[in-house]
Short mmCIF file of C-alpha atoms and ligand atoms in Angstrom, two decimals:
data_model
loop_
_atom_site.label_atom_id
_atom_site.label_comp_id
_atom_site.label_asym_id
_atom_site.label_seq_id
_atom_site.Cartn_x
_atom_site.Cartn_y
_atom_site.Cartn_z
CA MET A 1 -11.70 -2.72 -9.00
CA LYS A 2 -8.39 -1.03 -8.33
CA VAL A 3 -4.88 -1.71 -9.59
CA LEU A 4 -2.04 0.01 -7.75
CA GLY A 5 1.48 0.12 -9.18
CA ILE A 6 4.41 1.04 -6.93
CA SER A 7 8.02 1.61 -7.96
CA GLY A 8 10.49 1.62 -5.08
CA SER A 9 13.31 3.14 -7.12
CA ILE A 10 14.74 6.53 -6.24
CA ARG A 11 15.03 7.11 -10.01
CA LYS A 12 11.62 8.58 -10.73
CA ASN A 13 11.73 7.65 -14.42
CA GLY A 14 14.10 4.74 -14.15
CA ASN A 15 13.84 1.17 -15.34
CA THR A 16 11.63 -0.13 -12.52
CA ALA A 17 9.22 2.78 -13.03
CA ILE A 18 9.07 1.99 -16.76
CA LEU A 19 8.10 -1.66 -16.18
CA VAL A 20 5.49 -0.92 -13.52
CA LYS A 21 3.94 1.81 -15.68
CA LYS A 22 3.98 -0.46 -18.74
CA ILE A 23 1.56 -2.86 -17.03
CA ILE A 24 -0.64 0.01 -15.83
CA GLU A 25 -0.70 1.47 -19.37
CA TYR A 26 -1.72 -1.89 -20.81
CA ILE A 27 -4.70 -2.03 -18.44
CA ASP A 28 -5.60 1.61 -19.16
CA SER A 29 -5.47 0.96 -22.91
CA GLU A 30 -8.50 -1.31 -22.57
CA GLY A 31 -10.51 1.71 -21.44
CA CYS A 32 -12.68 -0.19 -18.94
CA SER A 33 -14.22 2.40 -16.64
CA GLU A 34 -14.76 -0.25 -13.90
CA PHE A 35 -11.00 -0.73 -13.55
CA GLU A 36 -9.22 2.12 -11.78
CA THR A 37 -5.44 2.33 -11.93
CA GLU A 38 -2.95 4.36 -9.95
CA TYR A 39 0.82 4.60 -10.12
CA ILE A 40 3.01 5.73 -7.22
CA SER A 41 6.74 6.30 -7.24
CA LEU A 42 8.27 6.07 -3.77
CA SER A 43 10.98 8.46 -5.00
CA GLY A 44 10.99 11.66 -2.97
CA LEU A 45 8.66 10.23 -0.35
CA ASN A 46 9.73 10.28 3.28
CA ILE A 47 9.55 6.63 4.36
CA LYS A 48 11.38 5.99 7.60
CA PRO A 49 12.64 2.51 8.52
CA CYS A 50 10.68 0.27 10.86
CA ILE A 51 12.04 0.90 14.38
CA GLY A 52 10.94 -2.47 15.74
CA CYS A 53 8.89 -0.86 18.54
CA GLU A 54 6.17 -3.56 18.16
CA LYS A 55 3.53 -0.94 19.04
CA CYS A 56 1.68 -1.87 15.85
CA LYS A 57 0.77 -5.21 17.43
CA GLU A 58 -1.70 -3.20 19.54
CA SER A 59 -2.53 -0.29 17.24
CA LYS A 60 -2.66 -2.46 14.04
CA TRP A 61 -1.12 0.53 12.24
CA CYS A 62 2.37 1.96 12.16
CA VAL A 63 2.75 4.60 14.87
CA GLN A 64 5.31 6.57 12.85
CA LYS A 65 3.88 9.41 10.80
CA ASP A 66 5.36 10.06 7.37
CA ASP A 67 4.54 9.45 3.70
CA TRP A 68 4.24 5.68 4.23
CA ASN A 69 0.75 6.05 5.70
CA ALA A 70 -0.94 7.41 2.57
CA VAL A 71 0.61 4.73 0.35
CA ALA A 72 -0.42 2.02 2.83
CA GLU A 73 -4.02 3.24 2.71
CA LYS A 74 -4.01 2.98 -1.08
CA MET A 75 -2.56 -0.52 -0.84
CA ILE A 76 -5.37 -1.57 1.49
CA GLU A 77 -7.93 -0.27 -1.03
CA CYS A 78 -6.44 -2.01 -4.08
CA ASP A 79 -7.41 -5.37 -5.58
CA VAL A 80 -4.15 -5.86 -7.45
CA LEU A 81 -0.74 -4.61 -6.32
CA ILE A 82 2.18 -4.32 -8.75
CA ILE A 83 5.37 -3.70 -6.81
CA GLY A 84 8.82 -3.26 -8.32
CA SER A 85 12.32 -2.63 -7.05
CA PRO A 86 15.74 -2.10 -8.58
CA THR A 87 18.49 -4.46 -7.49
CA TYR A 88 21.09 -2.99 -5.16
CA PHE A 89 23.78 -5.43 -4.07
CA TYR A 90 21.77 -8.49 -5.12
CA ASP A 91 18.58 -7.46 -3.32
CA VAL A 92 15.86 -4.78 -3.17
CA ASN A 93 17.06 -1.20 -2.61
CA GLY A 94 16.88 0.29 0.87
CA HIS A 95 13.90 2.54 0.14
CA SER A 96 11.77 -0.41 -1.04
CA LYS A 97 12.86 -2.43 1.99
CA ASN A 98 11.86 0.37 4.37
CA PHE A 99 8.47 0.49 2.69
CA ILE A 100 8.05 -3.30 3.00
CA ASP A 101 9.25 -3.48 6.61
CA ARG A 102 6.66 -0.93 7.71
CA THR A 103 3.87 -3.21 6.38
CA TYR A 104 4.56 -5.41 9.42
CA SER A 105 1.90 -3.18 11.00
CA LEU A 106 -0.67 -4.44 8.47
CA TYR A 107 0.23 -8.07 9.03
CA HIS A 108 -1.23 -8.53 12.54
CA ASP A 109 -4.81 -8.46 11.32
CA ARG A 110 -3.95 -9.60 7.76
CA LYS A 111 -5.08 -6.36 6.12
CA LEU A 112 -3.57 -7.36 2.75
CA ALA A 113 -4.60 -11.02 2.64
CA GLY A 114 -6.57 -12.18 -0.39
CA LYS A 115 -5.37 -9.44 -2.73
CA ASN A 116 -3.41 -10.18 -5.90
CA ALA A 117 0.17 -9.21 -6.59
CA VAL A 118 2.76 -8.93 -9.34
CA VAL A 119 6.41 -8.45 -8.42
CA ILE A 120 9.04 -6.79 -10.61
CA SER A 121 12.79 -6.66 -10.31
CA VAL A 122 15.39 -4.87 -12.40
CA CYS A 123 19.15 -5.33 -12.36
CA ALA A 124 22.02 -4.38 -14.63
CA ASP A 125 23.52 -7.84 -14.71
CA ARG A 126 23.15 -10.08 -11.65
CA GLY A 127 21.02 -10.30 -8.52
CA CYS A 128 17.50 -9.96 -9.92
CA GLU A 129 16.60 -13.37 -8.50
CA ARG A 130 17.15 -12.37 -4.89
CA THR A 131 15.27 -9.11 -5.43
CA LEU A 132 12.34 -11.17 -6.73
CA ALA A 133 12.67 -13.59 -3.80
CA THR A 134 12.49 -10.69 -1.31
CA LEU A 135 9.43 -9.21 -3.02
CA GLU A 136 7.82 -12.66 -3.18
CA GLY A 137 8.57 -13.12 0.52
CA PHE A 138 6.72 -9.86 1.18
CA VAL A 139 3.61 -10.74 -0.86
CA ASN A 140 3.50 -14.38 0.29
CA THR A 141 3.79 -13.44 3.96
CA HIS A 142 0.85 -11.08 3.64
CA GLY A 143 -1.25 -13.69 1.84
CA PHE A 144 -1.48 -12.09 -1.59
CA SER A 145 -2.18 -14.45 -4.51
CA SER A 146 0.61 -14.26 -7.06
CA LEU A 147 -0.19 -13.18 -10.60
CA GLY A 148 3.42 -13.61 -11.67
CA PHE A 149 6.63 -11.66 -11.98
CA VAL A 150 8.71 -9.62 -14.39
CA SER A 151 12.47 -9.55 -14.20
CA GLY A 152 14.36 -7.17 -16.49
CA ARG A 153 17.90 -6.09 -17.31
CA GLY A 154 19.06 -2.51 -17.66
CA PHE A 155 21.73 -0.24 -16.24
CA LYS A 156 21.11 3.37 -17.26
CA GLU A 157 17.66 4.92 -17.10
CA GLY A 158 15.64 3.71 -20.08
CA ASP A 159 17.92 0.75 -20.88
CA ILE A 160 15.09 -1.58 -19.93
CA LEU A 161 13.26 -0.65 -23.13
CA LYS A 162 15.86 -2.77 -24.97
CA ASP A 163 14.88 -5.83 -22.90
CA GLU A 164 12.21 -7.14 -25.25
CA HIS A 165 11.45 -10.16 -23.09
CA ALA A 166 10.65 -8.00 -20.04
CA ILE A 167 8.53 -5.57 -22.08
CA LYS A 168 6.52 -8.44 -23.63
CA LYS A 169 6.08 -10.02 -20.20
CA CYS A 170 4.57 -6.74 -18.92
CA ASP A 171 1.90 -6.94 -21.63
CA ALA A 172 1.22 -10.60 -20.80
CA ILE A 173 0.86 -9.74 -17.10
CA GLY A 174 -1.40 -6.80 -18.01
CA GLU A 175 -3.59 -9.22 -19.97
CA ARG A 176 -3.68 -11.62 -17.01
CA ILE A 177 -4.76 -8.82 -14.66
CA LEU A 178 -7.48 -7.72 -17.08
CA LYS A 179 -8.86 -11.28 -17.28
CA LEU A 180 -8.89 -11.59 -13.50
CA LEU A 181 -10.61 -8.23 -13.04
CA SER A 182 -13.15 -8.98 -15.77
CA ASN A 183 -14.04 -12.35 -14.16
CA THR A 184 -14.27 -10.81 -10.68
CA HIS A 185 -16.38 -7.94 -12.01
CA ARG A 186 -18.71 -10.38 -13.86
CA ASP A 187 -19.11 -12.51 -10.71
CA SER A 188 -19.93 -9.45 -8.59
CA ILE A 189 -22.64 -8.39 -11.09
CA LYS A 190 -24.14 -11.92 -11.01
CA GLN A 191 -24.35 -11.80 -7.20
CA ASP A 192 -26.17 -8.40 -7.22
C1 FMN B 201 23.96 1.10 -5.11
C2 FMN B 201 23.71 0.27 -6.34
C3 FMN B 201 23.86 -1.08 -6.27
C4 FMN B 201 23.61 -1.89 -7.39
N1 FMN B 201 23.73 -3.25 -7.30
C5 FMN B 201 23.52 -4.01 -8.38
C6 FMN B 201 23.63 -5.43 -8.31
O1 FMN B 201 23.89 -6.03 -7.28
N2 FMN B 201 23.44 -6.15 -9.47
C7 FMN B 201 23.15 -5.55 -10.65
O2 FMN B 201 23.02 -6.24 -11.64
N3 FMN B 201 22.97 -4.21 -10.73
C8 FMN B 201 23.13 -3.42 -9.63
N4 FMN B 201 22.95 -2.06 -9.72
C9 FMN B 201 22.42 -1.48 -10.96
C10 FMN B 201 20.92 -1.24 -10.90
O3 FMN B 201 20.22 -2.39 -10.50
C11 FMN B 201 20.42 -0.82 -12.28
O4 FMN B 201 21.03 0.41 -12.65
C12 FMN B 201 18.90 -0.71 -12.40
O5 FMN B 201 18.56 -0.47 -13.73
C13 FMN B 201 18.35 0.41 -11.54
O6 FMN B 201 16.96 0.44 -11.68
P1 FMN B 201 16.12 1.83 -11.62
O7 FMN B 201 16.46 2.60 -12.88
O8 FMN B 201 14.72 1.40 -11.57
O9 FMN B 201 16.58 2.52 -10.39
C14 FMN B 201 23.21 -1.26 -8.61
C15 FMN B 201 23.08 0.14 -8.67
C16 FMN B 201 23.33 0.90 -7.55
C17 FMN B 201 23.15 2.40 -7.64
#
């Protein structure tokens, strides 16, 4: 059982990264060897925009070669995806959007359908809602089941730690993921 956390912020240790990692840490703190976790920051990765070539309708994979491919493979392998983005002008930042747009190539044969997802948005003041709506649009289109969302407020790196509600919600979501994984794991043992 694999949980993959992705932060789309260019700030490697920024507020989005903190919230995504908080959930991962909660799961890790349980120390269940059956549950693997991985965290990826898209910061520093070369992720080109979708060029709308439509070649992926045939190839079922993006024909562009860059760092997107390795992250996409990890996403296909995961059971639970946690994806977060900072808010830039009332929506996800460009880097997160490039990452999302490229997943069009995984949509044609529904490679992500049936997985579970948590979406996270961070803003300084306003616009978190649309960021969440964009991320929900991404996970709903692909057919993920929603395990909920976290929306937090913070401006400078680390400010999010003062948003007690968001921090508590991360723990609650972590608990929800653990329950789901435990149930799924128990069911798979029963079937063996
Ligand atoms: C280009 C840019 C646009 C932004 N637009 C908004 C916005 O529309 N609403 C808002 O509340 N904060 C906005 N912010 C602030 C960021 O959302 C905020 O600093 C957030 O904590 C960044 O998250 P990160 O540390 O994960 O990158 C903007 C910041 C930048 C750099």
